[in-house]
Amino acid sequence: MKTSDSISVKYRKDYKPSAFLINKVSLNFELFDDYAIVTARMMLQANPAAESSGALVLDGEELELQGIEVAGQKLVQEQYEVDSEQLTIWLNKIDGLDYQQASFELVTKVKIYPAQNTSLEGLYLSSEKFCTQCEAEGFRKITYYLDRPDVMSTFTVRIEAEKKKYPHLLSNGNQIEHGSLANGRHYAIWQDPFRKPSYLFALCAGDYDLLEDHFTTRSGREIKLEIYVDKGKLEQCHHAMESLKKSMAWDEEVFGLEYDLDIYMIVAVGDFNMGAMENKGLNIFNTKYVLAHPETATDQDFEDVEAVIAHEYFHNWTGNRVTCRDWFQLSLKEGLTVFRDQQFTADQTDHAVKRIEDVKVIRSHQFAEDAGPMAHPIRPDSYIEMNNFYTVTVYNKGAEVIRMYHTLLGTDGFRRGMDLYFERFDGQAVTCEDFVSAMEDANDYDLIQFRRWYSQAGTPEVTVTSEYDELHKKLTLQIGQACPDTPGQSNKQPFHIPLKLGLLDKDGNDLPLELASNKEQLTGDILHLTEAEQTFEFVGVSHKPVLSLLRNFSAPVRLFYDYNDQELAFLYAHDKDSFNRWEAGQRLFARVIWQLCAEQEAGEPMQFPLHLVNAVQNLLSDESLDGRFKALALTLPDIKALIEEVERVNLDHLIAAHDFLKRELAKQLEMDWLVHYQANHHVGAFKQDKAAIAKRAFAGVCLSYLVALDKPKAYELAVSQLVNSNNMTDAETALQLLMHSNYSQKEQIADDFYRKWQNEELVVNKWLSAQATDPTDSTIERVKGLIEHPAFDIKNPNKVRSVVGAFAGSNLPQFHRNDGKGYVFLAEQIKQLYSVNPQTAARLTGAFNRWKKFDDERQRLMCEQLQGILQLPDLSKDVYEIASKALG
Ligand code: TRP
Ligand code: ZN
């Protein structure tokens, strides 16, 4: 643990190549229940590309050094120095060592305590099985090393442990040897032929159930596939295995990328800080992203498992074969891999639905981050704790930036760029700049201005005004762009923004697009915005069109255009771009919500605008639409996304308006919701094809409107769906709706659900978060009770996220209670957690980031908690960074 006076900031501009390289490393792990001995033997060499120095500085934290040898000599006191973060070896004090000329061997021996490691970083235990998490800088908690991604080496790993308790001993690459030892112990030796940085190292040891399968690559190589899970969970692994095979086939087909090792292993663990980790040949997964069975997992869970399996698999090329030079380049692998997994999921499901889901994440979370105290470019310039930069900006905005190359260069051009990227950089640790230059060179396309997406933080604002000239059949668009100041950055330069657009005629058909001049500013339906102010003149526009702007969300920007209700209703009914069809509905709803806020502000009663009824009814009964799309198009905008639309929010009014609109739509269309619910809610044998999934999604939204009526009949429907369901999608939907309602029997519902599912941890987590997100007043007491419940465990991040994360992140009315009790609760949990698991505690702290959006009293209450957090003794640098930046 660090105190705030030892906290230092790392800068991207300070990058220097490592003074030493590690040509090969062999690790020996002697595992015992309460400690482990790690012996590391490495061949080191002075880096010809760096300044040489007599000091070899290795990273290492929380290690007990037991021995150290260089070139066969045991080192003595004055030849090295150890502090809490480093081991420094004075090579020039070692007799006869010519470290500048020849490579030399270093052997270290350390003792570590995995059973006491609650940070879930380094080597730790999860339900009595050993596992590791090394990204970003966790390897240094396992042994002394040059723990940076540009130091790549080949690893040989020997593991020994008690045979009965730990029958499976796994590490990266291929097993080359195994055998028995005295005292009931055994060992295995693994060799990874690919050079890799330390963050991709993995080790697992324990007693698992194993699902085996295989995949034949298109060049005919046979790959062994293995999934290791807790005993008894085998029947929940088949979906993950199918997802893995689909991912392997997709990457061959779409990117021509084949798997390289002969074996691919996945291990599922219950205690994990994030979703999953792409360790070479040995992925480690949060159980939430492996286990899936229709009785215990929802359709969304199935999709998430498939997406995360794909994401980690795709990292084998975008991340492992080509890795990052330093952690500032994280988006090089993450933005690219997220884009790849998004495309994969779109291909497996539905492109429009997937696009809408991804944009919802950007709008509700990334826009907030980009406008808050933690705003950073997708390639950050500095950090205190790298773990705090695994963000929606680096990942999801990073993916939006990759998507823009795809939009600008086309599918083939993008593929040419990827091919050149691998041709140039396979086996290397590179930068975002290297990626851009590959895209540029492969396509002979100028990306000079486009590079600003890597350096400038903040969400660009694009403002459009239009004028139609009836006489000359001309449409003039005046388009401005600006990017707000963010911490440490002002006066931003214009971005190259691809703005996809369409002009709709009276029947909703697209009119042809043609510019009067500067024709290079339009390619196909993409308008190239490159300046702060631009005018575009479209000719041959036969009559006044309705504008469909930023189709498919072609750039991660906020678009301002003064639509009226008629235009939005028209787009909601007719736009050929499904994304913008959804978007028009969202804008229509948002306008009404802000209008209702204004009415409250003026002390007037809220008035439901009847024009909405028609628009919603039309969509509801449009038989041509997919059920999942309908579900999205009938869902009101997320309150979090709405908050980002205004400078400051009156949260009470916003929530009241949102509730009012939901209830009025429920009432006005009561019969419609019921009819569609009954037509789509399916009882009988469970199916999980696209049609069945779509029906469940649509029925779920219909049920949510019915429950909003607050009538016994509607509650009966939800209860019946819950108790009669044979799948978790229907069960969880009903559970959430009931738990968030005024239904008088909801305690009973909660108790029954728990009794039924208490042995399925992932289902219990759903039960926890359904309660933590109940917007009614009693929730604050309830969450305090949940923390004490046997199902809760502060050491388990999934539990913490299900209760505390869900409460602070998804229960706006209760987290932002005006008595401040929600904030006090969160601060209390951070206090309990920061020394147990700094990473997870820091994530929770981020819930305070948007405090400036709220009224004076809430601001004061939130700042008070942030200040209290900063006063905590031995505060972790993870939490320190978030809390101190939040206060500014
Ligand atoms: N690289 C992982 C991924 O994107 C995520 C990751 C980063 C991670 N740091 C982590 C996972 C720490 C667990 C713990 O897939
Ligand atoms: Zn990733």
Coordinates of N, CA and C in Angstrom, one line a residue, residues 133-242:
Q133 N -3.3 -13.1 -12.3 CA -3.8 -12.0 -13.2 C -2.6 -11.0 -13.2
C134 N -2.0 -10.9 -14.4 CA -0.8 -10.1 -14.5 C -1.0 -8.8 -15.2
E135 N -2.0 -8.6 -16.1 CA -2.2 -7.3 -16.8 C -2.8 -6.4 -15.7
A136 N -2.3 -5.2 -15.6 CA -1.2 -4.6 -16.4 C 0.1 -4.9 -15.7
E137 N 0.2 -4.7 -14.4 CA 1.5 -4.7 -13.8 C 1.5 -5.7 -12.6
G138 N 0.8 -6.8 -12.8 CA 0.7 -7.8 -11.7 C 1.8 -8.8 -11.6
F139 N 2.5 -9.0 -12.7 CA 3.6 -10.0 -12.7 C 4.6 -9.7 -11.6
R140 N 4.8 -8.4 -11.4 CA 5.8 -8.0 -10.4 C 5.4 -8.4 -9.0
K141 N 4.2 -8.9 -8.8 CA 3.8 -9.4 -7.5 C 4.1 -11.0 -7.4
I142 N 4.7 -11.5 -8.5 CA 5.0 -12.9 -8.5 C 6.5 -13.1 -8.5
T143 N 7.2 -12.3 -9.2 CA 8.7 -12.4 -9.1 C 9.3 -11.1 -9.6
Y144 N 10.6 -10.9 -9.3 CA 11.3 -9.7 -9.8 C 11.5 -9.8 -11.3
Y145 N 11.2 -8.8 -12.0 CA 11.2 -8.9 -13.5 C 11.2 -7.5 -14.1
L146 N 11.5 -7.4 -15.4 CA 11.3 -6.2 -16.2 C 9.8 -6.2 -16.6
D147 N 9.0 -5.8 -15.8 CA 7.5 -6.0 -15.9 C 7.0 -4.8 -16.8
R148 N 7.3 -4.9 -18.1 CA 6.8 -3.9 -19.1 C 6.6 -4.6 -20.4
P149 N 5.6 -4.2 -21.2 CA 5.2 -5.0 -22.3 C 6.2 -5.1 -23.4
D150 N 7.1 -4.1 -23.5 CA 8.1 -4.2 -24.6 C 9.3 -5.1 -24.3
V151 N 9.3 -5.7 -23.1 CA 10.3 -6.7 -22.8 C 9.6 -8.1 -23.0
M152 N 10.0 -8.7 -24.1 CA 9.4 -10.0 -24.5 C 10.4 -11.1 -24.4
S153 N 9.9 -12.3 -23.9 CA 10.8 -13.4 -23.7 C 10.0 -14.7 -23.9
T154 N 10.8 -15.8 -24.1 CA 10.1 -17.1 -24.1 C 10.2 -17.7 -22.7
F155 N 9.0 -18.3 -22.3 CA 8.8 -18.8 -21.0 C 8.8 -20.3 -20.9
T156 N 9.5 -20.8 -19.9 CA 9.4 -22.2 -19.5 C 8.9 -22.2 -18.1
V157 N 7.9 -22.9 -17.8 CA 7.3 -22.9 -16.4 C 7.2 -24.3 -15.8
R158 N 7.8 -24.4 -14.7 CA 7.6 -25.7 -13.9 C 6.7 -25.4 -12.7
I159 N 5.7 -26.2 -12.5 CA 4.8 -26.0 -11.4 C 4.8 -27.3 -10.6
E160 N 4.9 -27.2 -9.3 CA 4.7 -28.4 -8.5 C 3.8 -28.1 -7.3
A161 N 3.0 -29.1 -7.0 CA 2.0 -28.9 -5.9 C 1.5 -30.3 -5.5
E162 N 0.7 -30.3 -4.4 CA 0.1 -31.5 -4.0 C -0.8 -32.1 -5.0
K163 N -0.6 -33.4 -5.3 CA -1.3 -34.0 -6.4 C -2.9 -34.1 -6.2
K164 N -3.2 -34.4 -5.0 CA -4.7 -34.7 -4.8 C -5.5 -33.4 -4.8
K165 N -5.0 -32.4 -4.3 CA -5.7 -31.1 -4.2 C -5.6 -30.3 -5.5
Y166 N -4.5 -30.5 -6.2 CA -4.2 -29.7 -7.4 C -3.8 -30.6 -8.6
P167 N -4.8 -31.5 -9.0 CA -4.4 -32.4 -10.1 C -4.1 -31.7 -11.4
H168 N -4.7 -30.6 -11.7 CA -4.3 -29.9 -12.9 C -3.4 -28.8 -12.7
L169 N -2.3 -28.8 -13.4 CA -1.2 -27.8 -13.3 C -1.0 -27.1 -14.7
L170 N -1.5 -25.9 -14.8 CA -1.5 -25.3 -16.2 C -0.7 -24.0 -16.3
S171 N -0.1 -23.9 -17.5 CA 0.5 -22.6 -17.8 C 0.5 -22.4 -19.3
N172 N 1.1 -21.3 -19.8 CA 1.0 -21.0 -21.2 C 1.7 -22.0 -22.1
G173 N 1.2 -22.2 -23.3 CA 1.9 -23.0 -24.3 C 1.6 -24.5 -24.2
N174 N 2.7 -25.3 -24.4 CA 2.5 -26.7 -24.5 C 3.1 -27.4 -23.3
Q175 N 2.4 -28.5 -22.8 CA 3.0 -29.2 -21.7 C 4.1 -30.1 -22.3
I176 N 5.3 -30.0 -21.7 CA 6.4 -30.9 -22.3 C 6.8 -32.0 -21.4
E177 N 6.3 -31.9 -20.1 CA 6.7 -33.0 -19.2 C 5.8 -32.9 -18.0
H178 N 5.6 -34.1 -17.3 CA 4.9 -34.1 -16.0 C 5.3 -35.4 -15.3
G179 N 5.1 -35.4 -14.0 CA 5.5 -36.6 -13.3 C 5.2 -36.4 -11.8
S180 N 5.4 -37.5 -11.1 CA 5.1 -37.6 -9.6 C 6.4 -37.3 -8.8
L181 N 6.2 -36.8 -7.6 CA 7.2 -36.5 -6.7 C 6.9 -37.1 -5.4
A182 N 7.9 -37.0 -4.5 CA 7.7 -37.6 -3.1 C 6.6 -36.8 -2.4
N183 N 6.1 -37.3 -1.3 CA 5.1 -36.6 -0.4 C 3.8 -36.3 -1.1
G184 N 3.4 -37.1 -2.0 CA 2.1 -36.9 -2.7 C 2.1 -35.6 -3.6
R185 N 3.2 -35.2 -4.0 CA 3.3 -34.0 -4.9 C 3.5 -34.5 -6.3
H186 N 3.3 -33.6 -7.2 CA 3.6 -33.8 -8.6 C 4.0 -32.5 -9.3
Y187 N 4.4 -32.6 -10.6 CA 4.8 -31.4 -11.3 C 4.4 -31.5 -12.7
A188 N 4.4 -30.3 -13.4 CA 4.3 -30.3 -14.8 C 5.2 -29.2 -15.3
I189 N 5.7 -29.3 -16.6 CA 6.5 -28.3 -17.2 C 5.8 -27.9 -18.5
W190 N 5.7 -26.6 -18.6 CA 5.1 -26.0 -19.8 C 6.1 -25.1 -20.5
Q191 N 6.0 -25.1 -21.9 CA 6.8 -24.2 -22.6 C 6.0 -23.5 -23.7
D192 N 6.2 -22.2 -23.7 CA 5.5 -21.3 -24.7 C 6.5 -20.9 -25.7
P193 N 6.3 -21.4 -26.9 CA 7.3 -21.1 -28.0 C 7.3 -19.6 -28.4
F194 N 6.2 -18.9 -28.1 CA 6.1 -17.5 -28.6 C 6.7 -16.5 -27.5
R195 N 7.5 -15.6 -28.0 CA 7.9 -14.6 -27.1 C 6.8 -13.7 -26.6
K196 N 6.7 -13.4 -25.4 CA 5.6 -12.6 -24.9 C 6.1 -11.7 -23.7
P197 N 5.3 -10.6 -23.5 CA 5.6 -9.8 -22.3 C 5.0 -10.5 -21.1
S198 N 5.5 -10.1 -19.9 CA 5.1 -10.7 -18.7 C 3.6 -10.6 -18.4
Y199 N 2.9 -9.6 -18.9 CA 1.5 -9.5 -18.6 C 0.6 -10.6 -19.2
L200 N 1.2 -11.3 -20.1 CA 0.4 -12.5 -20.7 C 0.8 -13.8 -20.1
F201 N 1.6 -13.8 -19.0 CA 1.9 -15.0 -18.3 C 0.6 -15.5 -17.5
A202 N 0.5 -16.8 -17.4 CA -0.6 -17.3 -16.6 C -0.2 -18.6 -16.0
L203 N -0.8 -18.9 -14.8 CA -0.7 -20.2 -14.2 C -2.0 -20.5 -13.5
C204 N -2.4 -21.7 -13.6 CA -3.6 -22.2 -12.8 C -3.3 -23.5 -12.2
A205 N -3.7 -23.8 -11.0 CA -3.5 -25.1 -10.4 C -4.7 -25.4 -9.5
G206 N -5.3 -26.5 -9.7 CA -6.5 -26.9 -8.9 C -7.1 -28.2 -9.4
D207 N -8.3 -28.4 -8.9 CA -9.1 -29.6 -9.3 C -10.3 -29.1 -10.0
Y208 N -10.4 -29.3 -11.3 CA -11.5 -28.7 -12.1 C -12.2 -29.8 -12.8
D209 N -13.4 -29.5 -13.3 CA -14.0 -30.3 -14.3 C -13.6 -29.8 -15.6
L210 N -13.4 -30.7 -16.6 CA -12.8 -30.3 -17.9 C -13.7 -30.6 -19.1
L211 N -14.0 -29.6 -19.9 CA -14.7 -29.9 -21.2 C -13.7 -29.8 -22.3
E212 N -13.6 -30.9 -23.1 CA -12.7 -31.0 -24.2 C -13.4 -31.0 -25.5
D213 N -12.7 -30.4 -26.5 CA -13.2 -30.4 -27.8 C -12.0 -30.1 -28.8
H214 N -12.3 -29.9 -30.0 CA -11.1 -29.6 -30.9 C -11.6 -28.8 -32.1
F215 N -10.7 -28.1 -32.7 CA -11.0 -27.3 -33.9 C -10.0 -27.5 -35.0
T216 N -10.4 -27.7 -36.2 CA -9.5 -27.9 -37.3 C -9.4 -26.5 -38.0
T217 N -8.2 -26.0 -38.1 CA -8.0 -24.7 -38.8 C -8.1 -24.9 -40.3
R218 N -8.2 -23.8 -41.0 CA -8.4 -23.9 -42.4 C -7.2 -24.5 -43.1
S219 N -6.0 -24.4 -42.4 CA -4.9 -25.1 -43.1 C -4.7 -26.5 -42.6
G220 N -5.7 -27.0 -41.9 CA -5.8 -28.4 -41.5 C -5.1 -28.8 -40.2
R221 N -4.7 -27.8 -39.4 CA -4.1 -28.1 -38.1 C -5.2 -28.4 -37.1
E222 N -4.9 -29.4 -36.2 CA -5.9 -29.8 -35.2 C -5.6 -29.1 -33.9
I223 N -6.5 -28.3 -33.3 CA -6.2 -27.6 -32.1 C -7.1 -28.2 -31.0
K224 N -6.4 -28.5 -29.9 CA -7.2 -29.0 -28.7 C -7.8 -27.8 -28.0
L225 N -9.1 -28.0 -27.6 CA -9.7 -26.9 -26.9 C -10.2 -27.4 -25.5
E226 N -9.8 -26.7 -24.5 CA -10.2 -27.2 -23.1 C -10.7 -26.0 -22.3
I227 N -11.8 -26.3 -21.6 CA -12.4 -25.4 -20.7 C -12.4 -26.0 -19.3
Y228 N -11.8 -25.3 -18.3 CA -11.7 -25.8 -17.0 C -12.6 -25.0 -16.1
V229 N -13.5 -25.7 -15.3 CA -14.4 -25.0 -14.5 C -14.6 -25.7 -13.1
D230 N -15.2 -25.0 -12.2 CA -15.5 -25.6 -10.9 C -16.2 -26.9 -11.0
K231 N -16.0 -27.8 -10.2 CA -16.7 -29.1 -10.2 C -18.2 -28.9 -10.3
G232 N -18.8 -29.7 -11.1 CA -20.3 -29.6 -11.2 C -20.8 -28.6 -12.2
K233 N -20.0 -27.9 -12.9 CA -20.5 -26.8 -13.7 C -20.3 -27.2 -15.2
L234 N -20.0 -28.4 -15.5 CA -19.7 -28.8 -16.9 C -20.8 -28.5 -17.9
E235 N -22.0 -28.8 -17.4 CA -23.1 -28.6 -18.4 C -23.4 -27.2 -18.7
Q236 N -22.7 -26.3 -18.0 CA -22.9 -24.8 -18.2 C -21.8 -24.3 -19.2
C237 N -21.0 -25.2 -19.7 CA -19.8 -24.8 -20.5 C -20.0 -24.9 -22.0
H238 N -21.0 -25.6 -22.4 CA -21.1 -25.9 -23.9 C -21.3 -24.6 -24.7
H239 N -22.0 -23.7 -24.2 CA -22.1 -22.4 -25.0 C -20.8 -21.7 -25.2
A240 N -20.0 -21.7 -24.2 CA -18.6 -21.1 -24.3 C -17.8 -21.8 -25.3
M241 N -17.9 -23.1 -25.3 CA -17.1 -23.9 -26.3 C -17.6 -23.6 -27.7
E242 N -18.9 -23.6 -27.9 CA -19.4 -23.3 -29.2 C -19.0 -21.9 -29.7

